[in-house]
Short mmCIF file of C-alpha atoms in Angstrom, two decimals:
data_model
loop_
_atom_site.label_atom_id
_atom_site.label_comp_id
_atom_site.label_asym_id
_atom_site.label_seq_id
_atom_site.Cartn_x
_atom_site.Cartn_y
_atom_site.Cartn_z
CA THR A 185 9.80 31.15 8.74
CA GLN A 186 13.30 32.15 9.84
CA GLY A 187 14.82 30.97 13.13
CA LYS A 188 13.97 27.91 15.21
CA PRO A 189 10.18 28.12 15.71
CA TRP A 190 9.51 26.65 12.23
CA ALA A 191 11.02 23.24 13.12
CA ALA A 192 8.67 22.22 15.96
CA LYS A 193 5.52 23.06 13.98
CA PHE A 194 6.72 21.56 10.70
CA PHE A 195 8.02 18.30 12.21
CA THR A 196 4.85 17.78 14.30
CA ILE A 197 2.80 17.81 11.08
CA TRP A 198 5.50 15.89 9.19
CA GLY A 199 5.59 13.19 11.93
CA GLY A 200 1.82 12.69 11.73
CA GLN A 201 2.01 12.40 7.96
CA ALA A 202 4.87 9.89 8.30
CA LEU A 203 2.74 7.63 10.56
CA SER A 204 -0.16 7.86 8.11
CA LEU A 205 2.20 6.92 5.28
CA LEU A 206 3.24 3.78 7.18
CA GLY A 207 -0.42 2.76 7.62
CA SER A 208 -1.10 3.37 3.93
CA GLN A 209 1.89 1.30 2.84
CA LEU A 210 0.89 -1.62 5.11
CA VAL A 211 -2.54 -1.61 3.46
CA GLN A 212 -1.02 -1.29 -0.02
CA PHE A 213 1.24 -4.31 0.57
CA ALA A 214 -1.58 -6.43 2.05
CA LEU A 215 -4.08 -5.61 -0.72
CA ILE A 216 -1.61 -6.16 -3.57
CA TRP A 217 -0.64 -9.54 -2.06
CA TRP A 218 -4.33 -10.45 -1.72
CA LEU A 219 -4.87 -9.58 -5.41
CA THR A 220 -1.76 -11.56 -6.42
CA LYS A 221 -2.89 -14.71 -4.56
CA THR A 222 -6.57 -14.33 -5.55
CA SER A 223 -6.00 -13.74 -9.28
CA GLY A 224 -2.36 -14.57 -10.22
CA SER A 225 -2.86 -12.20 -13.16
CA GLY A 226 -0.62 -9.41 -14.40
CA THR A 227 -3.66 -7.72 -15.92
CA VAL A 228 -5.45 -7.58 -12.52
CA LEU A 229 -2.36 -6.03 -10.89
CA ALA A 230 -2.00 -3.57 -13.78
CA VAL A 231 -5.69 -2.56 -13.51
CA ALA A 232 -5.30 -2.04 -9.73
CA SER A 233 -2.28 0.20 -10.42
CA LEU A 234 -4.30 2.06 -13.08
CA PHE A 235 -7.09 2.82 -10.58
CA GLY A 236 -4.46 4.10 -8.16
CA LEU A 237 -2.81 6.27 -10.81
CA VAL A 238 -5.34 7.65 -13.31
CA PRO A 239 -7.14 10.03 -10.88
CA HIS A 240 -3.75 11.43 -9.86
CA VAL A 241 -2.86 12.05 -13.52
CA LEU A 242 -6.23 13.49 -14.58
CA LEU A 243 -7.04 15.47 -11.42
CA GLY A 244 -3.49 16.51 -10.53
CA PRO A 245 -3.32 19.83 -12.43
CA PHE A 246 -6.83 20.85 -11.26
CA ALA A 247 -6.08 19.74 -7.69
CA GLY A 248 -2.92 21.87 -7.72
CA THR A 249 -4.83 24.93 -8.91
CA LEU A 250 -7.48 24.41 -6.21
CA VAL A 251 -4.80 23.87 -3.53
CA ASP A 252 -3.34 27.29 -4.45
CA ARG A 253 -6.84 28.83 -4.00
CA TRP A 254 -8.07 26.87 -0.94
CA ASN A 255 -6.93 26.72 2.66
CA ARG A 256 -4.14 24.13 2.56
CA ARG A 257 -4.66 22.90 6.12
CA VAL A 258 -8.38 22.24 5.55
CA THR A 259 -7.54 20.52 2.25
CA MET A 260 -5.18 18.08 4.04
CA ILE A 261 -7.73 17.36 6.81
CA VAL A 262 -10.54 16.62 4.32
CA ALA A 263 -8.34 14.51 2.01
CA ASP A 264 -7.05 12.36 4.90
CA SER A 265 -10.58 11.95 6.31
CA VAL A 266 -12.07 10.79 2.98
CA SER A 267 -9.26 8.24 2.57
CA ALA A 268 -9.78 6.90 6.11
CA LEU A 269 -13.55 6.59 5.57
CA ALA A 270 -13.00 4.51 2.40
CA ILE A 271 -10.72 2.17 4.37
CA VAL A 272 -13.41 1.73 7.07
CA VAL A 273 -15.93 0.64 4.40
CA LEU A 274 -13.47 -1.87 2.88
CA ALA A 275 -12.61 -3.25 6.35
CA VAL A 276 -16.34 -3.92 6.95
CA LEU A 277 -16.56 -5.72 3.56
CA PHE A 278 -13.61 -7.97 4.47
CA ALA A 279 -14.97 -8.60 7.99
CA THR A 280 -18.33 -9.72 6.56
CA GLY A 281 -16.72 -11.84 3.81
CA GLN A 282 -18.12 -9.71 0.98
CA ALA A 283 -14.90 -8.17 -0.37
CA GLN A 284 -14.28 -8.59 -4.11
CA ILE A 285 -11.52 -7.50 -6.50
CA TRP A 286 -13.55 -4.53 -7.81
CA HIS A 287 -13.98 -3.19 -4.26
CA ILE A 288 -10.20 -2.81 -4.07
CA TYR A 289 -10.20 -0.99 -7.42
CA VAL A 290 -12.77 1.50 -6.03
CA LEU A 291 -10.74 2.01 -2.83
CA MET A 292 -7.55 2.69 -4.82
CA PHE A 293 -9.46 5.19 -6.96
CA ILE A 294 -10.79 7.10 -3.90
CA ARG A 295 -7.37 7.12 -2.20
CA SER A 296 -5.77 8.39 -5.39
CA VAL A 297 -8.25 11.30 -5.62
CA ALA A 298 -7.63 12.19 -1.95
CA GLY A 299 -3.86 11.82 -2.46
CA ALA A 300 -3.88 14.25 -5.41
CA PHE A 301 -5.15 17.01 -3.11
CA HIS A 302 -3.24 15.98 0.01
CA GLY A 303 0.16 15.55 -1.68
CA ASN A 304 -0.01 18.92 -3.44
CA ALA A 305 -1.14 20.71 -0.28
CA MET A 306 1.69 19.22 1.80
CA MET A 307 4.36 19.84 -0.86
CA ALA A 308 3.25 23.45 -1.42
CA SER A 309 3.03 24.12 2.34
CA THR A 310 6.57 22.85 2.96
CA SER A 311 8.21 25.74 1.10
CA LEU A 312 6.31 28.26 3.30
CA MET A 313 6.98 26.45 6.61
CA VAL A 314 10.68 25.69 5.98
CA PRO A 315 13.40 28.32 5.34
CA LYS A 316 14.79 28.13 1.77
CA GLU A 317 18.26 27.09 2.87
CA HIS A 318 16.83 23.93 4.50
CA LEU A 319 14.57 22.82 1.61
CA ALA A 320 17.13 20.47 0.02
CA ARG A 321 17.72 18.80 3.41
CA ILE A 322 13.96 18.34 3.92
CA GLN A 323 13.79 16.76 0.44
CA GLY A 324 16.60 14.39 1.48
CA LEU A 325 14.62 13.60 4.66
CA ASN A 326 11.45 12.95 2.62
CA GLN A 327 13.32 10.58 0.31
CA MET A 328 14.73 8.78 3.38
CA LEU A 329 11.25 8.59 4.90
CA TRP A 330 9.92 6.87 1.77
CA GLY A 331 12.85 4.49 1.90
CA GLY A 332 12.40 3.82 5.61
CA MET A 333 8.72 3.08 5.11
CA SER A 334 9.57 0.55 2.38
CA VAL A 335 12.07 -1.14 4.71
CA PHE A 336 9.60 -1.57 7.56
CA SER A 337 6.19 -1.65 5.89
CA ALA A 338 6.75 -4.63 3.56
CA PRO A 339 8.09 -7.13 6.17
CA LEU A 340 5.62 -5.75 8.74
CA GLY A 341 2.83 -6.21 6.19
CA ALA A 342 3.96 -9.81 5.51
CA LEU A 343 4.12 -10.51 9.27
CA LEU A 344 0.70 -8.96 9.96
CA LEU A 345 -0.83 -11.04 7.13
CA GLU A 346 0.27 -14.13 9.12
CA LEU A 347 -1.06 -12.77 12.45
CA MET A 348 -4.39 -11.11 11.65
CA PRO A 349 -7.18 -10.92 9.06
CA LEU A 350 -6.95 -8.25 6.37
CA GLN A 351 -9.54 -6.02 8.10
CA GLY A 352 -7.14 -5.78 11.10
CA ILE A 353 -4.43 -4.28 8.87
CA LEU A 354 -7.02 -1.88 7.40
CA ALA A 355 -7.93 -0.77 10.97
CA ILE A 356 -4.26 0.14 11.62
CA ASP A 357 -4.39 2.50 8.62
CA VAL A 358 -7.48 4.25 10.03
CA VAL A 359 -5.69 4.83 13.38
CA THR A 360 -2.58 6.27 11.68
CA ALA A 361 -4.78 8.56 9.53
CA VAL A 362 -6.34 9.99 12.71
CA MET A 363 -2.79 10.64 14.04
CA ALA A 364 -2.01 12.59 10.85
CA ILE A 365 -5.21 14.65 11.00
CA ALA A 366 -5.02 15.58 14.73
CA PRO A 367 -1.99 18.00 14.61
CA LEU A 368 -3.57 19.91 11.71
CA PHE A 369 -6.39 21.09 14.01
CA PHE A 370 -3.87 22.80 16.32
CA ILE A 371 -1.07 24.06 14.06
CA ALA A 372 -1.50 26.89 11.55
CA VAL A 373 -0.27 26.22 8.02
CA PRO A 374 0.79 29.49 6.32
CA GLN A 375 -1.07 30.53 3.17
CA PRO A 376 0.87 32.16 0.30
CA GLU A 377 0.20 35.73 -0.73
CA ARG A 378 -1.68 35.39 -3.99
CA VAL A 379 -0.32 37.19 -7.05
CA THR A 380 -3.53 37.21 -9.13
CA MET A 381 -4.36 38.17 -12.66
CA THR A 382 -7.05 40.83 -12.73
CA ALA A 383 -10.54 39.47 -13.33
CA VAL A 384 -14.12 40.72 -13.14
CA ASP A 385 -14.24 40.90 -9.36
CA GLY A 386 -10.53 41.57 -8.85
CA LYS A 387 -9.85 37.87 -8.25
CA ALA A 388 -8.46 35.41 -10.80
CA SER A 389 -10.87 32.72 -11.94
CA PHE A 390 -10.03 29.02 -11.55
CA TRP A 391 -9.26 28.74 -15.28
CA GLN A 392 -7.01 31.82 -15.25
CA ASP A 393 -5.06 30.25 -12.39
CA PHE A 394 -4.94 26.92 -14.23
CA VAL A 395 -3.76 28.49 -17.51
CA SER A 396 -1.16 30.65 -15.74
CA GLY A 397 0.27 27.45 -14.20
CA LEU A 398 0.46 25.81 -17.64
CA LYS A 399 2.16 28.89 -19.14
CA TYR A 400 4.64 28.99 -16.27
CA VAL A 401 5.78 25.38 -16.93
CA TRP A 402 5.60 25.74 -20.73
CA GLY A 403 7.73 28.89 -20.63
CA TRP A 404 10.56 27.15 -18.77
CA PRO A 405 12.32 24.81 -21.26
CA GLY A 406 14.43 23.10 -18.58
CA LEU A 407 11.34 22.26 -16.54
CA LEU A 408 9.58 20.95 -19.66
CA LEU A 409 12.56 18.72 -20.52
CA ILE A 410 12.55 17.29 -16.99
CA CYS A 411 8.84 16.49 -17.44
CA LEU A 412 9.50 14.71 -20.76
CA MET A 413 12.34 12.70 -19.21
CA ALA A 414 10.11 11.70 -16.29
CA MET A 415 7.30 10.69 -18.70
CA GLN A 416 9.63 8.31 -20.54
CA ILE A 417 11.01 6.77 -17.31
CA ASN A 418 7.55 6.31 -15.75
CA PHE A 419 6.17 4.72 -18.94
CA LEU A 420 8.60 1.84 -18.31
CA LEU A 421 9.35 1.92 -14.58
CA ASN A 422 5.91 2.05 -12.93
CA PRO A 423 4.46 -0.94 -14.84
CA ALA A 424 7.59 -2.99 -14.14
CA PHE A 425 7.30 -2.53 -10.38
CA SER A 426 3.53 -3.12 -10.38
CA LEU A 427 4.43 -6.60 -11.74
CA LEU A 428 7.00 -7.33 -9.00
CA PRO A 429 4.60 -9.59 -7.00
CA LEU A 430 4.28 -11.81 -10.10
CA VAL A 431 8.06 -11.91 -10.62
CA VAL A 432 8.27 -13.19 -7.02
CA THR A 433 5.50 -15.81 -7.30
CA LYS A 434 5.91 -17.01 -10.91
CA HIS A 435 9.64 -16.55 -11.62
CA PHE A 436 11.30 -17.00 -8.21
CA ASN A 437 8.50 -19.25 -6.76
CA GLY A 438 8.41 -17.02 -3.66
CA GLU A 439 5.84 -16.00 -1.03
CA ALA A 440 4.90 -12.73 0.72
CA ILE A 441 8.18 -12.69 2.68
CA GLN A 442 10.27 -12.77 -0.56
CA LEU A 443 8.27 -9.83 -1.94
CA ALA A 444 8.78 -8.04 1.40
CA THR A 445 12.54 -8.73 1.18
CA LEU A 446 12.79 -7.13 -2.27
CA GLU A 447 10.75 -4.08 -1.22
CA SER A 448 12.76 -3.74 2.00
CA LEU A 449 16.09 -3.77 0.17
CA ALA A 450 14.79 -1.12 -2.23
CA GLY A 451 13.88 0.88 0.90
CA ILE A 452 17.31 0.37 2.49
CA GLY A 453 18.83 1.52 -0.81
CA THR A 454 16.62 4.63 -0.76
CA ILE A 455 17.73 5.49 2.78
CA ALA A 456 21.38 5.02 1.82
CA GLY A 457 20.88 7.15 -1.31
CA GLY A 458 19.09 9.82 0.72
CA LEU A 459 21.92 9.89 3.29
CA VAL A 460 24.55 10.15 0.54
CA LEU A 461 22.61 12.98 -1.14
CA SER A 462 22.09 14.83 2.19
CA ALA A 463 25.80 14.60 3.07
CA TRP A 464 27.18 15.22 -0.43
CA GLY A 465 24.57 17.60 -1.87
CA GLY A 466 25.19 16.35 -5.42
CA PHE A 467 27.26 17.82 -8.26
CA LYS A 468 27.31 21.58 -8.70
CA ARG A 469 24.95 21.14 -11.69
CA ARG A 470 21.87 19.40 -10.26
CA ILE A 471 20.95 17.81 -13.61
CA LEU A 472 24.25 15.83 -13.63
CA THR A 473 23.34 14.31 -10.26
CA ALA A 474 19.88 13.39 -11.56
CA MET A 475 21.22 11.85 -14.81
CA THR A 476 23.70 9.73 -12.84
CA GLY A 477 20.69 8.41 -10.92
CA VAL A 478 18.80 7.65 -14.17
CA ILE A 479 21.71 5.52 -15.46
CA GLY A 480 21.66 3.57 -12.18
CA LEU A 481 17.89 2.98 -12.54
CA GLY A 482 18.46 1.50 -16.00
CA LEU A 483 21.21 -0.85 -14.82
CA GLY A 484 19.19 -2.07 -11.81
CA CYS A 485 16.11 -2.83 -13.96
CA LEU A 486 18.14 -4.62 -16.65
CA MET A 487 19.72 -6.83 -13.97
CA MET A 488 16.24 -7.64 -12.56
CA GLY A 489 15.02 -8.64 -16.02
CA LEU A 490 17.90 -10.97 -16.89
CA LEU A 491 18.21 -13.01 -13.68
CA PRO A 492 17.46 -16.79 -13.71
CA PRO A 493 15.01 -18.29 -11.11
CA SER A 494 17.93 -19.48 -8.93
CA ALA A 495 19.41 -15.98 -8.53
CA PHE A 496 17.02 -14.43 -6.00
CA THR A 497 19.97 -13.04 -4.02
CA TRP A 498 20.99 -10.97 -7.05
CA ALA A 499 17.42 -9.74 -7.40
CA VAL A 500 17.83 -8.33 -3.86
CA VAL A 501 21.02 -6.54 -5.03
CA ALA A 502 19.21 -5.15 -8.11
CA MET A 503 16.43 -3.75 -5.92
CA PHE A 504 19.01 -2.13 -3.60
CA ILE A 505 20.60 -0.40 -6.62
CA VAL A 506 17.21 0.88 -7.85
CA GLY A 507 16.40 2.16 -4.35
CA PHE A 508 19.82 3.81 -3.92
CA VAL A 509 19.66 5.86 -7.12
CA ASN A 510 16.02 6.92 -6.63
CA PRO A 511 16.70 9.90 -4.28
CA ILE A 512 19.79 10.79 -6.34
CA THR A 513 17.46 11.12 -9.36
CA ASN A 514 14.51 12.87 -7.66
CA GLY A 515 16.02 14.90 -4.80
CA PRO A 516 18.01 17.47 -6.85
CA LEU A 517 15.11 18.07 -9.26
CA LEU A 518 12.49 18.63 -6.53
CA ALA A 519 14.82 20.92 -4.55
CA ALA A 520 15.55 22.98 -7.67
CA VAL A 521 11.85 23.48 -8.40
CA GLN A 522 10.97 24.28 -4.75
CA ALA A 523 13.73 26.91 -4.56
CA ALA A 524 12.98 28.53 -7.93
CA VAL A 525 9.17 28.53 -8.23
CA ARG A 526 7.09 31.34 -6.73
CA PRO A 527 5.28 30.11 -3.54
CA ASP A 528 1.80 31.01 -4.84
CA MET A 529 2.48 28.91 -7.99
CA GLN A 530 3.90 25.82 -6.29
CA GLY A 531 0.64 23.85 -5.95
CA ARG A 532 0.01 24.24 -9.69
CA VAL A 533 3.58 23.63 -10.81
CA PHE A 534 4.15 20.51 -8.67
CA SER A 535 0.81 19.03 -9.70
CA LEU A 536 1.51 19.69 -13.40
CA ILE A 537 4.97 18.12 -13.14
CA GLY A 538 3.47 15.16 -11.26
CA SER A 539 0.63 14.72 -13.75
CA LEU A 540 2.83 15.03 -16.82
CA ALA A 541 5.39 12.66 -15.31
CA ALA A 542 2.71 10.08 -14.48
CA ALA A 543 0.63 10.56 -17.67
CA THR A 544 2.48 7.82 -19.56
CA SER A 545 2.24 5.23 -16.75
CA PRO A 546 -1.38 4.23 -17.53
CA ILE A 547 -0.41 3.56 -21.17
CA GLY A 548 2.54 1.47 -19.96
CA LEU A 549 0.29 -0.41 -17.53
CA MET A 550 -2.31 -1.18 -20.22
CA ILE A 551 0.44 -2.75 -22.35
CA ALA A 552 2.42 -4.33 -19.49
CA GLY A 553 -0.45 -6.32 -17.89
CA PRO A 554 -1.39 -8.39 -20.97
CA ALA A 555 2.28 -8.46 -22.14
CA SER A 556 3.42 -9.99 -18.83
CA ASP A 557 0.63 -12.61 -18.99
CA TRP A 558 1.97 -13.48 -22.46
CA LEU A 559 5.78 -13.04 -22.20
CA GLY A 560 6.33 -13.40 -18.44
CA PRO A 561 6.63 -10.57 -15.87
CA GLN A 562 10.42 -10.19 -16.29
CA ALA A 563 10.12 -9.00 -19.90
CA TRP A 564 8.97 -5.50 -18.91
CA PHE A 565 12.05 -4.95 -16.72
CA ILE A 566 14.29 -5.57 -19.74
#
């Protein structure tokens, strides 16, 4: 992967994935707003988030093990195709006036399953396509991409909801998915050399691979501590932001454009944070950079929870702060793991970290939905 040739291949695939991400975020915004206006219930939003999260948590470690065994390019093609097909079915349901809340739950479940495989395959492929010295920069770019998508997708989603029926927005996602799949047919994605445990036929079984991944994470106390920290943060943070549409409608008496404004400012903050991290590189000890970010997350959420209905402008500031510190929290940790973990273990390790980190979110969501219907959606931010 040394020299220049890596960049053209990697960024062609990366560009396709970026377009697909935009389509997915437009759909996410439109569907969540539809659920908010149709139900007005924190529990419904929490259940939708659960369906989008639980498969990722439960399947993540297994998906990572399979990604390390399977062809990563084929895995990405199949995962993207399944997701696009599910969107086509939902678009037909909306076009014929048959769409119901549970249909959206099913779609979020299918997309989450596909995402568990796709995300791991892309993350694990990056470290083989990109030279080690550029991995931290690519992580900064990825964080900026997520931020950029939040900036454009939310207002674009709000605008498109005014201009076209929901099935039109779903069709855009299908087109962007095709753009992500196309380059994968023409560009080779390198496979890692497998360092296997000896088994009956000379190849490691699925369970041996799975257990070796668990042992690898368990035997690295620093990695385990990072997982525990992420579990605690996600228990509180993910449910809070799944309730953001209700904070907008019930607390600030806003519409889709106010929700889009908050999500955009979080995105602008993420881009700014990504730029700062790319230019600065963080403290010499990566964990100090990450902990500084965690403190910022806490302050931004507290601010969001304490604001009166008249202070929407300050809510925008709070969301900017949360967005800004997000890459400063995540970037150094992901770069450290990518640089230190053996390439043939990366699918397993990233999926285990992701699953452990997200494992507490469903518990938080199950409490947060009913709690917000009872105490108001701001309570969870505090």
